[in-house]
Amino acid sequence: MAPGRRRMSGGNLATRLRRSPRPDTMQAYDALPPEARRWLAGAKLPWSARSVAKLWARAWHDAGGDLAAVRARMDAAQARKLARDAADVWGRHYPAEPPATPKPVRKPQAQLPFWQALNTPALAQRRA
């Protein structure tokens, strides 16, 4: 590498998903069942087609072909990974604890300007 040039790491560095170069990623994606491709298109994490294929096949076998159960299992796996990554990205207690920032204190606003408040009937009675 030439001096003064930085190497680009590429990829999403805020997740624990492993990166492994695969020359046939489109082929692996095309080999997924259509339902798995639909799930992957709406996924919140950068899943590889290979890992989705493995998880989908295991979920399909365990669910006995029930598509709703397979989707629920895929969503649960994604939720587990998101929860694990959330601790690294946003802090250990996210989202259980709200951030510890105090609310700004606002001064109460007077109903009337002070010169009008001095001339109210209640104050006039107190003066007398």
JSON list of N, CA, C and O in Angstrom, two decimals, residues 102-128:
[
{"chain": "A", "resi": 102, "resn": "PRO", "atom": "N", "xyz": [-31.49, 15.33, 32.62]},
{"chain": "A", "resi": 102, "resn": "PRO", "atom": "CA", "xyz": [-32.57, 16.03, 33.34]},
{"chain": "A", "resi": 102, "resn": "PRO", "atom": "C", "xyz": [-33.40, 16.87, 32.38]},
{"chain": "A", "resi": 102, "resn": "PRO", "atom": "O", "xyz": [-32.90, 17.36, 31.38]},
{"chain": "A", "resi": 103, "resn": "LYS", "atom": "N", "xyz": [-34.68, 16.97, 32.70]},
{"chain": "A", "resi": 103, "resn": "LYS", "atom": "CA", "xyz": [-35.56, 17.82, 31.90]},
{"chain": "A", "resi": 103, "resn": "LYS", "atom": "C", "xyz": [-35.23, 19.27, 32.17]},
{"chain": "A", "resi": 103, "resn": "LYS", "atom": "O", "xyz": [-34.93, 19.64, 33.31]},
{"chain": "A", "resi": 104, "resn": "PRO", "atom": "N", "xyz": [-35.31, 20.13, 31.16]},
{"chain": "A", "resi": 104, "resn": "PRO", "atom": "CA", "xyz": [-35.04, 21.54, 31.41]},
{"chain": "A", "resi": 104, "resn": "PRO", "atom": "C", "xyz": [-36.16, 22.15, 32.27]},
{"chain": "A", "resi": 104, "resn": "PRO", "atom": "O", "xyz": [-37.33, 21.82, 32.12]},
{"chain": "A", "resi": 105, "resn": "VAL", "atom": "N", "xyz": [-35.76, 23.00, 33.20]},
{"chain": "A", "resi": 105, "resn": "VAL", "atom": "CA", "xyz": [-36.72, 23.64, 34.09]},
{"chain": "A", "resi": 105, "resn": "VAL", "atom": "C", "xyz": [-37.20, 24.92, 33.41]},
{"chain": "A", "resi": 105, "resn": "VAL", "atom": "O", "xyz": [-36.39, 25.77, 33.04]},
{"chain": "A", "resi": 106, "resn": "ARG", "atom": "N", "xyz": [-38.49, 25.04, 33.26]},
{"chain": "A", "resi": 106, "resn": "ARG", "atom": "CA", "xyz": [-39.07, 26.23, 32.64]},
{"chain": "A", "resi": 106, "resn": "ARG", "atom": "C", "xyz": [-39.64, 27.13, 33.71]},
{"chain": "A", "resi": 106, "resn": "ARG", "atom": "O", "xyz": [-40.26, 26.67, 34.66]},
{"chain": "A", "resi": 107, "resn": "LYS", "atom": "N", "xyz": [-39.45, 28.41, 33.51]},
{"chain": "A", "resi": 107, "resn": "LYS", "atom": "CA", "xyz": [-40.02, 29.37, 34.44]},
{"chain": "A", "resi": 107, "resn": "LYS", "atom": "C", "xyz": [-41.52, 29.49, 34.16]},
{"chain": "A", "resi": 107, "resn": "LYS", "atom": "O", "xyz": [-41.93, 29.53, 33.00]},
{"chain": "A", "resi": 108, "resn": "PRO", "atom": "N", "xyz": [-42.32, 29.53, 35.21]},
{"chain": "A", "resi": 108, "resn": "PRO", "atom": "CA", "xyz": [-43.76, 29.72, 34.96]},
{"chain": "A", "resi": 108, "resn": "PRO", "atom": "C", "xyz": [-44.00, 31.11, 34.38]},
{"chain": "A", "resi": 108, "resn": "PRO", "atom": "O", "xyz": [-43.40, 32.10, 34.82]},
{"chain": "A", "resi": 109, "resn": "GLN", "atom": "N", "xyz": [-44.85, 31.16, 33.39]},
{"chain": "A", "resi": 109, "resn": "GLN", "atom": "CA", "xyz": [-45.15, 32.44, 32.77]},
{"chain": "A", "resi": 109, "resn": "GLN", "atom": "C", "xyz": [-46.29, 33.11, 33.51]},
{"chain": "A", "resi": 109, "resn": "GLN", "atom": "O", "xyz": [-47.26, 32.46, 33.88]},
{"chain": "A", "resi": 110, "resn": "ALA", "atom": "N", "xyz": [-46.16, 34.41, 33.71]},
{"chain": "A", "resi": 110, "resn": "ALA", "atom": "CA", "xyz": [-47.20, 35.17, 34.40]},
{"chain": "A", "resi": 110, "resn": "ALA", "atom": "C", "xyz": [-48.42, 35.30, 33.50]},
{"chain": "A", "resi": 110, "resn": "ALA", "atom": "O", "xyz": [-48.29, 35.38, 32.27]},
{"chain": "A", "resi": 111, "resn": "GLN", "atom": "N", "xyz": [-49.57, 35.28, 34.10]},
{"chain": "A", "resi": 111, "resn": "GLN", "atom": "CA", "xyz": [-50.81, 35.45, 33.35]},
{"chain": "A", "resi": 111, "resn": "GLN", "atom": "C", "xyz": [-50.91, 36.86, 32.78]},
{"chain": "A", "resi": 111, "resn": "GLN", "atom": "O", "xyz": [-51.32, 37.05, 31.66]},
{"chain": "A", "resi": 112, "resn": "LEU", "atom": "N", "xyz": [-50.54, 37.85, 33.60]},
{"chain": "A", "resi": 112, "resn": "LEU", "atom": "CA", "xyz": [-50.63, 39.24, 33.19]},
{"chain": "A", "resi": 112, "resn": "LEU", "atom": "C", "xyz": [-49.26, 39.88, 33.32]},
{"chain": "A", "resi": 112, "resn": "LEU", "atom": "O", "xyz": [-48.44, 39.45, 34.13]},
{"chain": "A", "resi": 113, "resn": "PRO", "atom": "N", "xyz": [-48.99, 40.90, 32.56]},
{"chain": "A", "resi": 113, "resn": "PRO", "atom": "CA", "xyz": [-47.74, 41.63, 32.78]},
{"chain": "A", "resi": 113, "resn": "PRO", "atom": "C", "xyz": [-47.74, 42.22, 34.19]},
{"chain": "A", "resi": 113, "resn": "PRO", "atom": "O", "xyz": [-48.79, 42.49, 34.77]},
{"chain": "A", "resi": 114, "resn": "PHE", "atom": "N", "xyz": [-46.57, 42.41, 34.77]},
{"chain": "A", "resi": 114, "resn": "PHE", "atom": "CA", "xyz": [-46.49, 42.80, 36.19]},
{"chain": "A", "resi": 114, "resn": "PHE", "atom": "C", "xyz": [-47.21, 44.12, 36.47]},
{"chain": "A", "resi": 114, "resn": "PHE", "atom": "O", "xyz": [-47.79, 44.29, 37.52]},
{"chain": "A", "resi": 115, "resn": "TRP", "atom": "N", "xyz": [-47.21, 45.06, 35.54]},
{"chain": "A", "resi": 115, "resn": "TRP", "atom": "CA", "xyz": [-47.86, 46.34, 35.82]},
{"chain": "A", "resi": 115, "resn": "TRP", "atom": "C", "xyz": [-49.37, 46.21, 35.85]},
{"chain": "A", "resi": 115, "resn": "TRP", "atom": "O", "xyz": [-50.04, 46.93, 36.56]},
{"chain": "A", "resi": 116, "resn": "GLN", "atom": "N", "xyz": [-49.92, 45.21, 35.11]},
{"chain": "A", "resi": 116, "resn": "GLN", "atom": "CA", "xyz": [-51.37, 44.98, 35.18]},
{"chain": "A", "resi": 116, "resn": "GLN", "atom": "C", "xyz": [-51.71, 44.15, 36.41]},
{"chain": "A", "resi": 116, "resn": "GLN", "atom": "O", "xyz": [-52.77, 44.33, 36.99]},
{"chain": "A", "resi": 117, "resn": "ALA", "atom": "N", "xyz": [-50.82, 43.27, 36.78]},
{"chain": "A", "resi": 117, "resn": "ALA", "atom": "CA", "xyz": [-51.08, 42.44, 37.96]},
{"chain": "A", "resi": 117, "resn": "ALA", "atom": "C", "xyz": [-51.12, 43.29, 39.23]},
{"chain": "A", "resi": 117, "resn": "ALA", "atom": "O", "xyz": [-51.82, 42.95, 40.17]},
{"chain": "A", "resi": 118, "resn": "LEU", "atom": "N", "xyz": [-50.40, 44.40, 39.25]},
{"chain": "A", "resi": 118, "resn": "LEU", "atom": "CA", "xyz": [-50.41, 45.28, 40.43]},
{"chain": "A", "resi": 118, "resn": "LEU", "atom": "C", "xyz": [-51.74, 46.01, 40.59]},
{"chain": "A", "resi": 118, "resn": "LEU", "atom": "O", "xyz": [-52.09, 46.44, 41.68]},
{"chain": "A", "resi": 119, "resn": "ASN", "atom": "N", "xyz": [-52.49, 46.17, 39.52]},
{"chain": "A", "resi": 119, "resn": "ASN", "atom": "CA", "xyz": [-53.74, 46.91, 39.57]},
{"chain": "A", "resi": 119, "resn": "ASN", "atom": "C", "xyz": [-54.97, 46.00, 39.61]},
{"chain": "A", "resi": 119, "resn": "ASN", "atom": "O", "xyz": [-56.06, 46.44, 39.27]},
{"chain": "A", "resi": 120, "resn": "THR", "atom": "N", "xyz": [-54.83, 44.77, 40.03]},
{"chain": "A", "resi": 120, "resn": "THR", "atom": "CA", "xyz": [-55.98, 43.87, 40.10]},
{"chain": "A", "resi": 120, "resn": "THR", "atom": "C", "xyz": [-56.82, 44.20, 41.32]},
{"chain": "A", "resi": 120, "resn": "THR", "atom": "O", "xyz": [-56.32, 44.76, 42.30]},
{"chain": "A", "resi": 121, "resn": "PRO", "atom": "N", "xyz": [-58.12, 43.89, 41.29]},
{"chain": "A", "resi": 121, "resn": "PRO", "atom": "CA", "xyz": [-58.98, 44.18, 42.45]},
{"chain": "A", "resi": 121, "resn": "PRO", "atom": "C", "xyz": [-58.53, 43.48, 43.73]},
{"chain": "A", "resi": 121, "resn": "PRO", "atom": "O", "xyz": [-58.66, 44.03, 44.81]},
{"chain": "A", "resi": 122, "resn": "ALA", "atom": "N", "xyz": [-57.95, 42.27, 43.63]},
{"chain": "A", "resi": 122, "resn": "ALA", "atom": "CA", "xyz": [-57.51, 41.58, 44.83]},
{"chain": "A", "resi": 122, "resn": "ALA", "atom": "C", "xyz": [-56.40, 42.32, 45.53]},
{"chain": "A", "resi": 122, "resn": "ALA", "atom": "O", "xyz": [-56.38, 42.46, 46.75]},
{"chain": "A", "resi": 123, "resn": "LEU", "atom": "N", "xyz": [-55.44, 42.83, 44.76]},
{"chain": "A", "resi": 123, "resn": "LEU", "atom": "CA", "xyz": [-54.35, 43.60, 45.37]},
{"chain": "A", "resi": 123, "resn": "LEU", "atom": "C", "xyz": [-54.85, 44.94, 45.89]},
{"chain": "A", "resi": 123, "resn": "LEU", "atom": "O", "xyz": [-54.36, 45.44, 46.91]},
{"chain": "A", "resi": 124, "resn": "ALA", "atom": "N", "xyz": [-55.79, 45.54, 45.20]},
{"chain": "A", "resi": 124, "resn": "ALA", "atom": "CA", "xyz": [-56.33, 46.83, 45.66]},
{"chain": "A", "resi": 124, "resn": "ALA", "atom": "C", "xyz": [-57.03, 46.66, 47.03]},
{"chain": "A", "resi": 124, "resn": "ALA", "atom": "O", "xyz": [-56.91, 47.53, 47.90]},
{"chain": "A", "resi": 125, "resn": "GLN", "atom": "N", "xyz": [-57.70, 45.55, 47.25]},
{"chain": "A", "resi": 125, "resn": "GLN", "atom": "CA", "xyz": [-58.35, 45.29, 48.54]},
{"chain": "A", "resi": 125, "resn": "GLN", "atom": "C", "xyz": [-57.31, 45.06, 49.62]},
{"chain": "A", "resi": 125, "resn": "GLN", "atom": "O", "xyz": [-57.50, 45.46, 50.77]},
{"chain": "A", "resi": 126, "resn": "ARG", "atom": "N", "xyz": [-56.23, 44.39, 49.31]},
{"chain": "A", "resi": 126, "resn": "ARG", "atom": "CA", "xyz": [-55.19, 44.14, 50.31]},
{"chain": "A", "resi": 126, "resn": "ARG", "atom": "C", "xyz": [-54.51, 45.44, 50.73]},
{"chain": "A", "resi": 126, "resn": "ARG", "atom": "O", "xyz": [-54.11, 45.58, 51.89]},
{"chain": "A", "resi": 127, "resn": "ARG", "atom": "N", "xyz": [-54.37, 46.37, 49.80]},
{"chain": "A", "resi": 127, "resn": "ARG", "atom": "CA", "xyz": [-53.72, 47.64, 50.12]},
{"chain": "A", "resi": 127, "resn": "ARG", "atom": "C", "xyz": [-54.59, 48.51, 51.01]},
{"chain": "A", "resi": 127, "resn": "ARG", "atom": "O", "xyz": [-54.10, 49.32, 51.78]},
{"chain": "A", "resi": 128, "resn": "ALA", "atom": "N", "xyz": [-55.87, 48.34, 50.89]},
{"chain": "A", "resi": 128, "resn": "ALA", "atom": "CA", "xyz": [-56.79, 49.22, 51.65]},
{"chain": "A", "resi": 128, "resn": "ALA", "atom": "C", "xyz": [-56.96, 48.82, 53.09]},
{"chain": "A", "resi": 128, "resn": "ALA", "atom": "O", "xyz": [-56.44, 48.07, 53.73]}
]
